[in-house]
Coordinates of C-alpha atoms and ligand atoms in Angstrom, one line a residue:
M6 CA -182.5 -87.6 -63.0
R7 CA -181.8 -91.1 -61.9
F8 CA -179.4 -92.9 -59.6
K9 CA -180.4 -90.9 -56.4
D10 CA -182.8 -90.7 -53.7
A11 CA -183.3 -88.0 -51.2
G12 CA -184.8 -90.5 -48.7
H13 CA -184.0 -92.1 -45.5
M14 CA -183.1 -95.6 -45.1
A15 CA -186.4 -97.0 -44.4
L16 CA -188.9 -99.1 -45.9
V17 CA -192.1 -98.0 -47.6
A18 CA -195.2 -99.5 -46.3
L19 CA -195.7 -102.7 -48.1
H20 CA -199.1 -103.7 -46.6
V21 CA -202.2 -103.8 -48.8
L22 CA -205.6 -102.6 -47.8
P23 CA -208.5 -105.0 -47.5
L24 CA -209.9 -105.8 -50.8
A25 CA -213.3 -106.2 -49.8
G26 CA -215.9 -105.1 -51.9
H27 CA -213.6 -103.8 -54.7
V28 CA -214.2 -104.8 -58.2
Y29 CA -211.1 -105.0 -60.3
A30 CA -211.3 -104.2 -64.1
L31 CA -208.7 -102.7 -66.4
D32 CA -211.0 -103.8 -69.3
L33 CA -210.1 -100.8 -71.2
N34 CA -212.2 -99.3 -74.0
V35 CA -210.4 -96.0 -74.7
D36 CA -213.5 -94.6 -76.4
S37 CA -215.7 -95.1 -73.4
Q38 CA -215.7 -92.6 -70.6
E39 CA -217.3 -95.1 -68.3
S40 CA -214.6 -97.7 -69.3
I41 CA -211.8 -95.3 -68.5
K42 CA -213.3 -94.3 -65.3
D43 CA -213.6 -98.0 -64.2
A44 CA -210.0 -98.8 -65.2
G45 CA -208.8 -95.4 -63.6
K46 CA -210.6 -96.3 -60.3
T47 CA -208.8 -99.7 -60.2
A48 CA -205.5 -98.3 -60.9
A49 CA -205.9 -95.4 -58.5
Y50 CA -207.0 -98.0 -55.8
N51 CA -203.8 -100.1 -56.5
M52 CA -201.8 -97.0 -56.3
M53 CA -203.2 -95.9 -52.9
T54 CA -202.8 -99.2 -51.3
W55 CA -199.1 -98.2 -51.0
Y56 CA -199.9 -95.0 -49.4
T57 CA -200.7 -94.8 -45.8
Q58 CA -200.8 -92.1 -43.3
N59 CA -201.0 -94.8 -40.6
G60 CA -198.1 -95.0 -38.4
T61 CA -196.7 -91.6 -39.4
D62 CA -197.2 -88.1 -38.2
N63 CA -195.8 -86.9 -41.5
P64 CA -198.4 -87.2 -44.3
G65 CA -197.1 -87.3 -47.7
F66 CA -193.5 -88.6 -46.7
I67 CA -192.5 -91.5 -48.7
S68 CA -189.4 -92.6 -47.0
R69 CA -187.8 -94.6 -49.9
S70 CA -187.7 -91.4 -52.0
W71 CA -189.1 -88.0 -50.9
W72 CA -190.1 -86.8 -54.2
T73 CA -192.3 -90.0 -54.9
G74 CA -194.9 -88.3 -52.7
A75 CA -195.1 -85.4 -55.2
A76 CA -195.5 -87.9 -57.9
L77 CA -198.2 -89.9 -56.1
F78 CA -200.0 -86.5 -55.4
L79 CA -199.8 -85.6 -59.0
A80 CA -201.4 -88.9 -60.0
C81 CA -204.1 -88.3 -57.5
L82 CA -204.7 -84.9 -58.7
N83 CA -204.9 -86.0 -62.2
Y84 CA -207.2 -89.0 -61.2
W85 CA -209.6 -86.6 -59.4
H86 CA -209.4 -84.1 -62.5
A87 CA -210.2 -86.9 -64.9
T88 CA -213.1 -88.6 -63.1
N89 CA -214.4 -86.3 -60.3
D90 CA -213.8 -89.1 -57.8
T91 CA -212.9 -87.3 -54.6
T92 CA -212.2 -90.3 -52.6
Y93 CA -208.4 -89.5 -52.1
N94 CA -208.6 -85.7 -52.1
E95 CA -208.5 -85.1 -48.3
E96 CA -205.3 -87.1 -48.0
V97 CA -203.8 -85.5 -50.8
S98 CA -204.8 -82.1 -49.6
I99 CA -203.2 -82.8 -46.2
G100 CA -199.9 -84.3 -47.3
L101 CA -199.4 -81.8 -50.2
Q102 CA -199.7 -78.8 -47.7
H103 CA -197.7 -80.6 -45.0
Q104 CA -194.6 -81.5 -47.1
G105 CA -194.2 -77.7 -48.0
G106 CA -192.6 -77.3 -44.6
A107 CA -192.2 -74.3 -42.3
D108 CA -191.2 -72.1 -45.0
G109 CA -193.6 -73.2 -47.6
D110 CA -190.9 -73.9 -50.1
Y111 CA -190.9 -77.7 -50.0
M112 CA -187.6 -77.7 -48.1
P113 CA -189.0 -79.5 -44.9
S114 CA -186.5 -80.2 -42.3
W115 CA -187.2 -83.8 -42.2
A116 CA -186.3 -84.5 -45.9
I117 CA -182.5 -84.7 -46.0
G118 CA -180.5 -83.9 -49.2
I119 CA -183.2 -82.4 -51.4
G120 CA -182.3 -81.9 -54.9
N121 CA -183.7 -79.1 -57.0
D122 CA -185.6 -81.8 -59.1
D123 CA -187.0 -83.3 -55.9
Q124 CA -188.3 -79.9 -54.8
M125 CA -189.5 -79.0 -58.3
F126 CA -191.7 -81.9 -58.4
W127 CA -193.5 -80.8 -55.5
G128 CA -193.8 -77.2 -56.9
L129 CA -195.3 -78.9 -60.0
A130 CA -197.8 -80.7 -57.7
A131 CA -198.8 -77.4 -56.1
I132 CA -199.2 -75.5 -59.3
T133 CA -201.2 -78.4 -60.8
A134 CA -203.6 -78.2 -57.7
A135 CA -203.9 -74.4 -58.4
E136 CA -204.6 -75.0 -62.1
Y137 CA -207.3 -77.5 -61.3
N138 CA -208.9 -75.3 -58.8
F139 CA -208.1 -78.2 -56.1
P140 CA -209.8 -76.7 -52.8
N141 CA -207.1 -75.0 -50.7
R142 CA -206.9 -75.9 -47.1
P143 CA -208.8 -74.0 -44.7
S144 CA -205.6 -72.4 -43.4
G145 CA -202.1 -72.4 -44.3
D146 CA -200.3 -72.0 -47.5
T147 CA -202.2 -72.1 -50.7
W148 CA -201.3 -74.2 -53.6
L149 CA -200.0 -71.1 -55.6
T150 CA -198.1 -69.9 -52.7
L151 CA -196.4 -73.1 -52.3
A152 CA -195.6 -73.3 -56.0
E153 CA -194.2 -69.7 -55.7
G154 CA -192.2 -70.7 -52.7
V155 CA -190.3 -73.4 -54.8
F156 CA -189.7 -71.0 -57.6
N157 CA -188.3 -68.3 -55.2
N158 CA -186.1 -70.7 -53.5
Q159 CA -184.6 -72.0 -56.7
I160 CA -183.7 -68.6 -57.9
S161 CA -182.2 -67.3 -54.6
P162 CA -178.6 -67.9 -53.7
Q163 CA -179.5 -69.7 -50.4
G164 CA -181.6 -72.1 -52.4
N165 CA -178.5 -73.4 -54.3
G166 CA -180.5 -73.5 -57.6
W167 CA -179.6 -71.2 -60.4
E168 CA -176.0 -70.1 -60.6
T169 CA -173.4 -69.2 -63.1
S170 CA -170.1 -70.4 -61.9
I171 CA -170.3 -73.5 -64.0
C172 CA -171.6 -73.8 -67.5
G173 CA -172.6 -70.1 -67.4
G174 CA -175.9 -70.7 -65.8
G175 CA -178.5 -73.4 -65.0
L176 CA -179.9 -75.0 -61.9
R177 CA -177.7 -77.4 -60.1
W178 CA -179.0 -80.9 -59.8
Q179 CA -178.1 -81.0 -56.1
K180 CA -178.4 -78.3 -53.4
Q181 CA -175.7 -79.6 -50.9
V182 CA -172.0 -79.7 -51.6
W183 CA -171.6 -83.1 -50.2
Q184 CA -173.8 -84.7 -52.8
P185 CA -172.2 -86.2 -55.9
G186 CA -174.5 -84.4 -58.1
Y187 CA -173.6 -80.8 -56.9
T188 CA -171.5 -80.0 -59.8
L189 CA -173.9 -81.3 -62.2
K190 CA -176.7 -79.4 -64.2
N191 CA -179.3 -81.8 -65.3
A192 CA -182.2 -81.7 -67.7
V193 CA -185.1 -82.6 -65.3
S194 CA -184.1 -79.8 -62.8
N195 CA -183.8 -77.2 -65.5
G196 CA -186.8 -78.4 -67.7
G197 CA -188.9 -78.8 -64.6
F198 CA -188.0 -75.3 -63.3
F199 CA -188.8 -74.1 -66.9
M200 CA -192.1 -75.7 -66.8
L201 CA -192.8 -74.4 -63.2
A202 CA -191.9 -70.8 -64.2
A203 CA -193.8 -71.0 -67.5
R204 CA -197.0 -72.3 -65.6
L205 CA -196.6 -69.6 -63.0
A206 CA -196.4 -67.0 -65.8
W207 CA -199.6 -68.4 -67.5
Y208 CA -201.4 -68.8 -64.1
T209 CA -200.5 -65.4 -62.6
Q210 CA -200.0 -63.5 -66.0
D211 CA -196.8 -62.1 -64.6
D212 CA -193.9 -61.6 -66.9
V213 CA -191.4 -62.1 -63.9
Y214 CA -192.0 -65.8 -64.5
S215 CA -191.8 -65.9 -68.1
T216 CA -188.7 -63.9 -68.2
W217 CA -187.1 -66.6 -66.1
A218 CA -188.6 -69.4 -68.1
E219 CA -187.0 -67.8 -71.3
K220 CA -183.6 -67.6 -69.4
V221 CA -183.7 -71.2 -68.5
W222 CA -184.6 -72.0 -72.1
N223 CA -181.8 -69.9 -73.6
W224 CA -179.4 -71.5 -71.3
S225 CA -180.6 -75.1 -71.8
T226 CA -180.3 -74.7 -75.7
K227 CA -176.9 -72.9 -75.3
V228 CA -175.2 -75.7 -73.6
D229 CA -177.0 -78.1 -75.9
M230 CA -179.0 -79.9 -73.2
V231 CA -181.9 -79.3 -75.8
N232 CA -180.6 -79.4 -79.1
T233 CA -182.8 -77.3 -81.4
T234 CA -181.6 -79.0 -84.6
T235 CA -182.1 -82.6 -83.7
W236 CA -184.5 -81.9 -80.8
A237 CA -182.7 -84.4 -78.6
V238 CA -182.7 -83.7 -74.9
A239 CA -179.8 -85.0 -72.9
D240 CA -179.7 -85.8 -69.4
S241 CA -177.2 -83.5 -67.9
V242 CA -174.1 -81.3 -68.4
S243 CA -171.6 -80.5 -66.0
A244 CA -168.2 -78.7 -65.2
G245 CA -166.0 -79.8 -68.1
T246 CA -164.7 -79.3 -71.5
G247 CA -166.2 -79.5 -75.1
G248 CA -169.3 -77.1 -74.5
P249 CA -169.5 -73.4 -73.8
D250 CA -168.5 -71.6 -70.4
G251 CA -166.3 -74.4 -69.2
C252 CA -169.1 -77.1 -69.6
S253 CA -169.2 -80.5 -70.8
L254 CA -170.9 -81.8 -73.9
P255 CA -174.3 -83.3 -73.1
D256 CA -174.6 -87.0 -72.7
N257 CA -176.5 -89.4 -74.8
S258 CA -179.1 -90.6 -72.1
R259 CA -182.6 -90.4 -73.2
W260 CA -185.4 -90.3 -70.7
T261 CA -189.1 -89.5 -71.5
Y262 CA -189.6 -87.1 -68.6
N263 CA -186.6 -85.0 -69.7
Y264 CA -188.3 -84.3 -72.8
G265 CA -191.7 -84.0 -71.3
T266 CA -190.6 -81.2 -69.0
Y267 CA -189.3 -79.0 -71.8
L268 CA -192.2 -80.0 -74.0
S269 CA -194.9 -78.8 -71.5
G270 CA -192.9 -75.6 -70.5
A271 CA -192.8 -74.5 -74.2
A272 CA -196.6 -75.2 -74.3
Y273 CA -197.3 -73.1 -71.4
M274 CA -195.0 -70.4 -72.8
Y275 CA -197.1 -70.5 -76.0
A276 CA -200.4 -70.4 -74.0
Y277 CA -199.2 -67.3 -72.2
T278 CA -197.4 -65.4 -74.8
N279 CA -199.2 -66.5 -78.1
D280 CA -195.7 -66.2 -79.8
S281 CA -195.4 -68.7 -82.5
K282 CA -191.8 -69.4 -81.7
W283 CA -193.1 -71.3 -78.6
L284 CA -195.7 -73.2 -80.6
N285 CA -193.0 -74.4 -83.1
I286 CA -190.8 -75.4 -80.2
T287 CA -193.6 -77.3 -78.7
N288 CA -194.4 -79.1 -82.0
S289 CA -190.7 -80.1 -82.5
L290 CA -190.3 -81.3 -78.9
M291 CA -193.5 -83.2 -79.3
E292 CA -192.5 -84.9 -82.5
S293 CA -189.1 -85.7 -81.0
L294 CA -190.7 -87.3 -78.0
F295 CA -193.0 -89.3 -80.1
T296 CA -190.2 -90.7 -82.4
T297 CA -187.8 -91.4 -79.6
F298 CA -190.0 -93.1 -77.1
F299 CA -193.4 -94.3 -78.8
L300 CA -191.6 -97.0 -80.7
P301 CA -193.1 -99.3 -83.5
E302 CA -191.3 -102.2 -82.1
H303 CA -193.3 -102.0 -78.8
G304 CA -196.6 -101.3 -80.8
G305 CA -196.3 -97.6 -80.4
V306 CA -196.5 -97.8 -76.6
I307 CA -194.4 -95.3 -74.7
T308 CA -191.2 -97.0 -73.5
D309 CA -188.4 -95.7 -71.4
W310 CA -186.3 -98.1 -73.3
Q311 CA -182.9 -96.9 -71.5
C312 CA -183.9 -99.1 -68.5
E313 CA -187.0 -101.2 -70.0
N314 CA -184.9 -102.8 -72.7
S315 CA -182.7 -104.3 -70.1
D316 CA -185.4 -105.0 -67.5
R317 CA -183.7 -102.8 -64.9
C318 CA -185.9 -100.0 -64.2
Y319 CA -186.5 -101.2 -60.6
I320 CA -182.8 -100.8 -59.8
D321 CA -183.4 -96.9 -59.5
A322 CA -186.8 -97.1 -58.0
N323 CA -187.5 -93.5 -59.5
D324 CA -187.2 -94.6 -63.3
P325 CA -190.7 -96.1 -63.5
L326 CA -192.2 -92.8 -62.6
F327 CA -190.9 -91.0 -65.7
K328 CA -193.4 -92.1 -68.4
G329 CA -196.3 -91.7 -66.2
L330 CA -195.4 -88.1 -65.6
T331 CA -194.7 -87.7 -69.4
V332 CA -198.2 -89.0 -70.5
S333 CA -199.9 -86.7 -67.9
W334 CA -198.0 -83.6 -69.2
L335 CA -199.0 -84.5 -72.9
A336 CA -202.6 -84.5 -71.8
D337 CA -202.1 -81.2 -70.1
V338 CA -200.4 -79.8 -73.4
A339 CA -203.5 -80.8 -75.3
L340 CA -205.8 -79.2 -72.9
I341 CA -204.0 -75.7 -73.0
I342 CA -203.4 -76.0 -76.8
P343 CA -206.5 -77.8 -78.0
P344 CA -205.3 -78.0 -81.7
L345 CA -202.5 -80.4 -80.4
E346 CA -205.2 -83.0 -79.2
E347 CA -205.5 -84.7 -82.6
K348 CA -201.7 -85.6 -82.5
I349 CA -201.5 -86.4 -78.7
L350 CA -204.7 -88.4 -78.1
P351 CA -203.9 -91.4 -80.6
K352 CA -200.5 -91.7 -79.0
L353 CA -202.2 -91.8 -75.4
Q354 CA -204.8 -94.2 -76.6
V355 CA -202.3 -96.7 -77.9
S356 CA -200.0 -96.5 -74.8
A357 CA -203.1 -96.8 -72.5
Q358 CA -204.4 -99.8 -74.4
G359 CA -201.0 -101.4 -74.0
A360 CA -201.0 -100.5 -70.2
A361 CA -204.3 -101.9 -69.8
N362 CA -203.4 -105.2 -71.5
S363 CA -200.3 -105.4 -69.2
C364 CA -201.8 -104.4 -65.9
T365 CA -203.1 -107.8 -65.2
G366 CA -201.0 -108.7 -62.2
G367 CA -201.9 -110.5 -59.1
G368 CA -205.4 -111.1 -59.9
Q369 CA -206.0 -107.5 -59.1
D370 CA -204.8 -105.7 -62.3
L371 CA -201.7 -104.8 -60.9
C372 CA -199.5 -102.7 -63.3
G373 CA -195.9 -103.7 -63.9
N374 CA -193.3 -101.6 -65.4
R375 CA -193.6 -102.3 -69.2
W376 CA -196.9 -101.5 -70.9
Y377 CA -196.3 -103.9 -73.7
G378 CA -195.9 -107.8 -73.9
G379 CA -198.0 -108.5 -70.8
Y380 CA -197.7 -108.1 -67.1
D381 CA -194.0 -108.2 -66.2
G382 CA -194.4 -109.1 -62.5
Q383 CA -193.0 -105.7 -61.3
N384 CA -195.5 -104.6 -58.9
S385 CA -194.4 -101.5 -57.0
M386 CA -195.6 -98.1 -55.9
E387 CA -193.9 -96.3 -58.7
N388 CA -195.5 -98.7 -61.4
A389 CA -198.7 -98.2 -59.7
I390 CA -198.4 -94.6 -60.0
S391 CA -197.5 -94.6 -63.6
G392 CA -200.4 -96.9 -64.4
S393 CA -202.8 -94.4 -62.6
Q394 CA -201.3 -91.4 -64.6
M395 CA -201.8 -93.4 -67.9
M396 CA -205.5 -94.2 -67.1
S397 CA -206.2 -90.4 -66.2
A398 CA -204.2 -89.0 -69.3
V399 CA -206.4 -91.2 -71.8
M400 CA -209.6 -89.4 -70.4
L401 CA -208.3 -86.5 -72.4
K402 CA -210.9 -87.2 -75.2
F403 CA -213.8 -86.5 -72.7
L404 CA -212.2 -83.5 -70.8
G405 CA -214.3 -80.8 -72.3
S406 CA -213.9 -77.1 -71.6
Y407 CA -215.2 -77.6 -68.0
S408 CA -212.1 -79.2 -67.0
K409 CA -209.3 -77.1 -68.6
P410 CA -206.7 -75.9 -66.3
V411 CA -207.5 -72.4 -64.9
S412 CA -205.3 -69.2 -64.6
T413 CA -206.1 -66.2 -62.5
A414 CA -207.5 -64.8 -66.0
T415 CA -209.8 -67.7 -66.2
G416 CA -211.2 -68.3 -62.8
G417 CA -208.3 -69.4 -60.6
N418 CA -208.1 -68.0 -57.1
A419 CA -205.2 -65.4 -57.1
S420 CA -204.6 -65.6 -53.2
S421 CA -200.9 -66.0 -53.1
D422 CA -197.7 -64.8 -51.6
P423 CA -195.2 -63.8 -54.3
N424 CA -192.5 -63.6 -51.6
A425 CA -193.3 -67.2 -50.6
G426 CA -190.6 -69.3 -49.2
T427 CA -188.2 -66.4 -48.5
K428 CA -189.3 -65.4 -45.1
Q429 CA -186.9 -67.4 -42.9
G430 CA -184.3 -68.2 -45.6
S431 CA -184.3 -71.7 -46.8
Q432 CA -182.6 -74.8 -45.5
S433 CA -179.0 -74.4 -44.6
S434 CA -176.6 -75.9 -47.3
E435 CA -174.1 -76.6 -44.5
S436 CA -175.8 -79.5 -42.8
T437 CA -173.4 -82.2 -42.5
V438 CA -175.2 -85.4 -43.2
F439 CA -174.1 -88.5 -44.9
P440 CA -174.8 -88.9 -48.5
P441 CA -178.3 -90.6 -48.8
I442 CA -178.6 -94.4 -48.9
T443 CA -181.3 -95.6 -51.2
T444 CA -183.5 -98.6 -50.5
A445 CA -185.5 -99.8 -53.3
D446 CA -187.6 -102.8 -53.2
R447 CA -187.3 -105.3 -55.9
A448 CA -190.8 -105.2 -57.3
G449 CA -192.8 -108.4 -57.5
A450 CA -190.5 -110.6 -55.8
G451 CA -190.6 -108.4 -52.7
I452 CA -186.8 -108.8 -52.1
L453 CA -185.1 -105.7 -50.7
T454 CA -182.3 -104.5 -52.8
V455 CA -180.1 -102.0 -51.2
V456 CA -178.6 -99.8 -53.7
L457 CA -175.6 -97.6 -52.5
V458 CA -175.3 -94.7 -54.6
A459 CA -171.7 -93.8 -54.6
G460 CA -171.4 -91.6 -57.7
A461 CA -174.5 -90.3 -59.2
V462 CA -173.7 -89.2 -62.8
G463 CA -174.7 -91.1 -65.8
G464 CA -171.3 -92.9 -66.7
S465 CA -169.9 -92.5 -63.1
I466 CA -169.4 -95.1 -60.5
F467 CA -172.2 -96.4 -58.4
L468 CA -172.5 -99.8 -56.4
F469 CA -175.2 -102.0 -55.9
S470 CA -175.5 -104.8 -53.2
D471 CA -178.3 -107.2 -53.1
T472 CA -179.1 -108.2 -49.6
Ligands
LIG522 C1 -204.5 -97.9 -39.4 O1 -204.4 -98.0 -38.0 C2 -205.4 -98.6 -37.3 C3 -205.2 -98.4 -35.8 O2 -204.0 -98.9 -35.6 C4 -205.7 -100.0 -37.9 O3 -206.8 -100.6 -37.4 C5 -205.7 -100.0 -39.5 O4 -205.9 -101.3 -39.9 C6 -204.7 -99.3 -40.0 N1 -204.7 -99.1 -41.5 C7 -203.8 -99.3 -42.4 C8 -204.2 -99.0 -43.8 O5 -202.7 -99.5 -42.1
LIG523 C1 -217.1 -84.5 -64.2 O1 -218.0 -83.5 -63.9 C2 -218.1 -82.7 -65.1 C3 -218.8 -81.4 -64.7 O2 -220.0 -81.8 -63.9 C4 -218.9 -83.5 -66.1 O3 -219.1 -82.6 -67.2 C5 -217.9 -84.7 -66.6 O4 -218.7 -85.5 -67.5 C6 -217.6 -85.5 -65.3 N1 -216.7 -86.6 -65.6 C7 -216.8 -87.8 -65.3 C8 -215.7 -88.7 -65.9 O5 -217.8 -88.2 -64.9
LIG524 C1 -211.7 -69.6 -54.4 O1 -212.3 -68.7 -53.7 C2 -213.7 -68.7 -53.3 C3 -214.2 -67.7 -52.7 O2 -213.3 -67.1 -51.6 C4 -213.8 -70.0 -52.4 O3 -215.1 -70.3 -52.2 C5 -213.2 -71.2 -53.1 O4 -213.1 -72.2 -52.4 C6 -211.7 -70.9 -53.6 N1 -211.2 -71.9 -54.4 C7 -210.1 -72.4 -54.0 C8 -209.5 -73.4 -55.0 O5 -209.6 -72.3 -53.1
LIG525 C1 -183.4 -65.4 -74.9 O1 -182.7 -65.4 -76.2 C2 -183.5 -64.5 -77.1 C3 -183.0 -64.8 -78.5 O2 -181.5 -64.8 -78.4 C4 -183.3 -63.1 -76.7 O3 -184.2 -62.4 -77.5 C5 -184.0 -63.0 -75.2 O4 -183.8 -61.8 -74.8 C6 -183.3 -64.0 -74.4 N1 -184.2 -64.0 -73.1 C7 -183.7 -64.1 -71.8 C8 -184.5 -63.9 -70.7 O5 -182.4 -64.0 -71.7
LIG526 C1 -176.9 -80.1 -82.2 O1 -176.7 -81.4 -82.6 C2 -175.9 -81.4 -83.8 C3 -175.9 -82.8 -84.5 O2 -175.3 -83.6 -83.5 C4 -174.6 -80.7 -83.7 O3 -174.0 -80.6 -84.9 C5 -174.9 -79.4 -83.2 O4 -173.7 -78.7 -82.9 C6 -175.8 -79.3 -81.9 N1 -176.2 -78.1 -81.5 C7 -175.6 -77.3 -80.7 C8 -176.1 -76.1 -80.2 O5 -174.8 -77.7 -79.8
LIG527 C1 -203.7 -65.0 -78.3 O1 -204.3 -65.5 -79.5 C2 -205.8 -65.6 -79.4 C3 -206.3 -66.3 -80.7 O2 -205.5 -65.7 -81.8 C4 -206.4 -64.4 -79.1 O3 -207.7 -64.6 -78.8 C5 -205.8 -63.9 -77.6 O4 -206.4 -62.6 -77.3 C6 -204.3 -63.7 -77.7 N1 -203.9 -63.4 -76.5 C7 -202.9 -62.6 -76.2 C8 -202.3 -62.4 -74.8 O5 -202.3 -62.0 -77.2
LIG528 C1 -193.2 -71.2 -86.8 O1 -193.3 -72.1 -87.8 C2 -194.3 -71.7 -88.8 C3 -194.6 -72.8 -89.8 O2 -193.5 -73.5 -90.1 C4 -193.5 -70.4 -89.6 O3 -194.2 -70.0 -90.6 C5 -193.2 -69.5 -88.5 O4 -192.4 -68.5 -89.1 C6 -192.3 -70.1 -87.3 N1 -192.2 -69.0 -86.3 C7 -191.2 -68.7 -85.7 C8 -191.3 -67.5 -84.7 O5 -190.1 -69.2 -85.9

């Protein structure tokens, strides 16, 4: 969900690594593995110039917005998975484990105001590492344990996730009562939790997780967050009127990743259960995603038009991450349900070509926000992450059976702790901290825009002030 950050008031490192010896090329031929590899290498390099462990003893912590670290590591895992290039693996591995925190549930003491969606993205990064057989650290929590830690926290009362006092169920957006989004149940928290539970079910072959996934699905369709007639996915519902169980009607905001979470969750449920119900849901959500966001007027390139049309995605620094996540999940869906590749691959190829044509910035093939109409000047960490995700996703054509995600049934290491994250109880909800203040850099121009998030709901009030 947009209009929020869980970060601290601080600047993300803006320096760029030395360029010596690096060859830039986003000359993409989507039918050539070597070409995609080269483009991917450049995109990953540009992305990682925004990340540095230098000057921090807190690897993986991106101060602007804590979950951006999860988005970054997801992109790194996908890059490694697509290309076999291990250049960034050590950094990823250190940061991904470290941000799990003392309880191993991605509620580290240093991240203030964590939302269920923020935490969920880290859980997705952890389960992705497990599915790709990304080497575990020599000590400390395994990737699977960390993913389970998030799941366990989000179903526990002290985790302030799932609860039934408003809207008859669903995960809250925010965990802390002082946050504006506390009374809101949003699509990405619930769709993301649905996906995490479905992936844990598929990985561990344990029905505890699939039962939860189904519960989230049932609730999401009941409150019409996902409409099983139109297959539209809304952004949120909240305490109110018009819907069931004292709930509001869903809004009309449309974002790629909201669709992507439910689509991917349904695909894993099908992969786990073999029940055609889930295949049908997967197909319906996929078609809906395609018709809603892969628009002919943009040459079929994926577009988060809700912010791209007005050229305002940078205002909430998170928005540019959405479509990168979405294309990565589409590639995953095709890997676990191979017959869907013939529908997914052409969409990814058109979007990747668009991205390559637009990632021409700064004489270094920097990616902007839009993937149609040329480089739009919006160089930022988030846009670089999505550019990298796009190049990895289009490798789908060349990812044979060797690189399929694994479950414990197919070679994943089962070492895990099903009670993960519950040992010491989770972060207190009582902490009295001021609502987060978000900083977002205005990409390209390098001007710092301070966004004061006063209200956080689509349609409610928030204030911006340029400094
Ligand atoms: C990291 O820190 C070292 C020592 O302070 C410095 O030489 C190097 O340039 C820094 N690298 C980056 C990427 O900041
Ligand atoms: C990665 O390694 C696998 C297995 O060795 C190989 O089949 C695949 O072609 C490699 N991928 C790339 C992009 O080189
Ligand atoms: C899985 O276990 C084997 C044997 O213990 C080990 O060599 C391998 O590194 C493990 N893989 C991961 C992803 O941890
Ligand atoms: C979800 O709804 C279906 C259909 O109504 C029902 O059969 C199933 O038991 C429900 N699952 C859960 C976990 O509530
Ligand atoms: C789905 O959308 C249609 C058309 O807007 C509406 O009539 C229907 O009530 C919605 N379904 C649910 C379960 O709310
Ligand atoms: C799922 O279906 C496939 C193909 O029909 C079959 O090989 C597999 O054993 C089934 N798995 C389960 C868990 O039913
Ligand atoms: C899924 O769709 C197929 C083809 O339209 C249909 O035959 C089947 O009954 C559907 N399955 C379920 C469980 O709805």
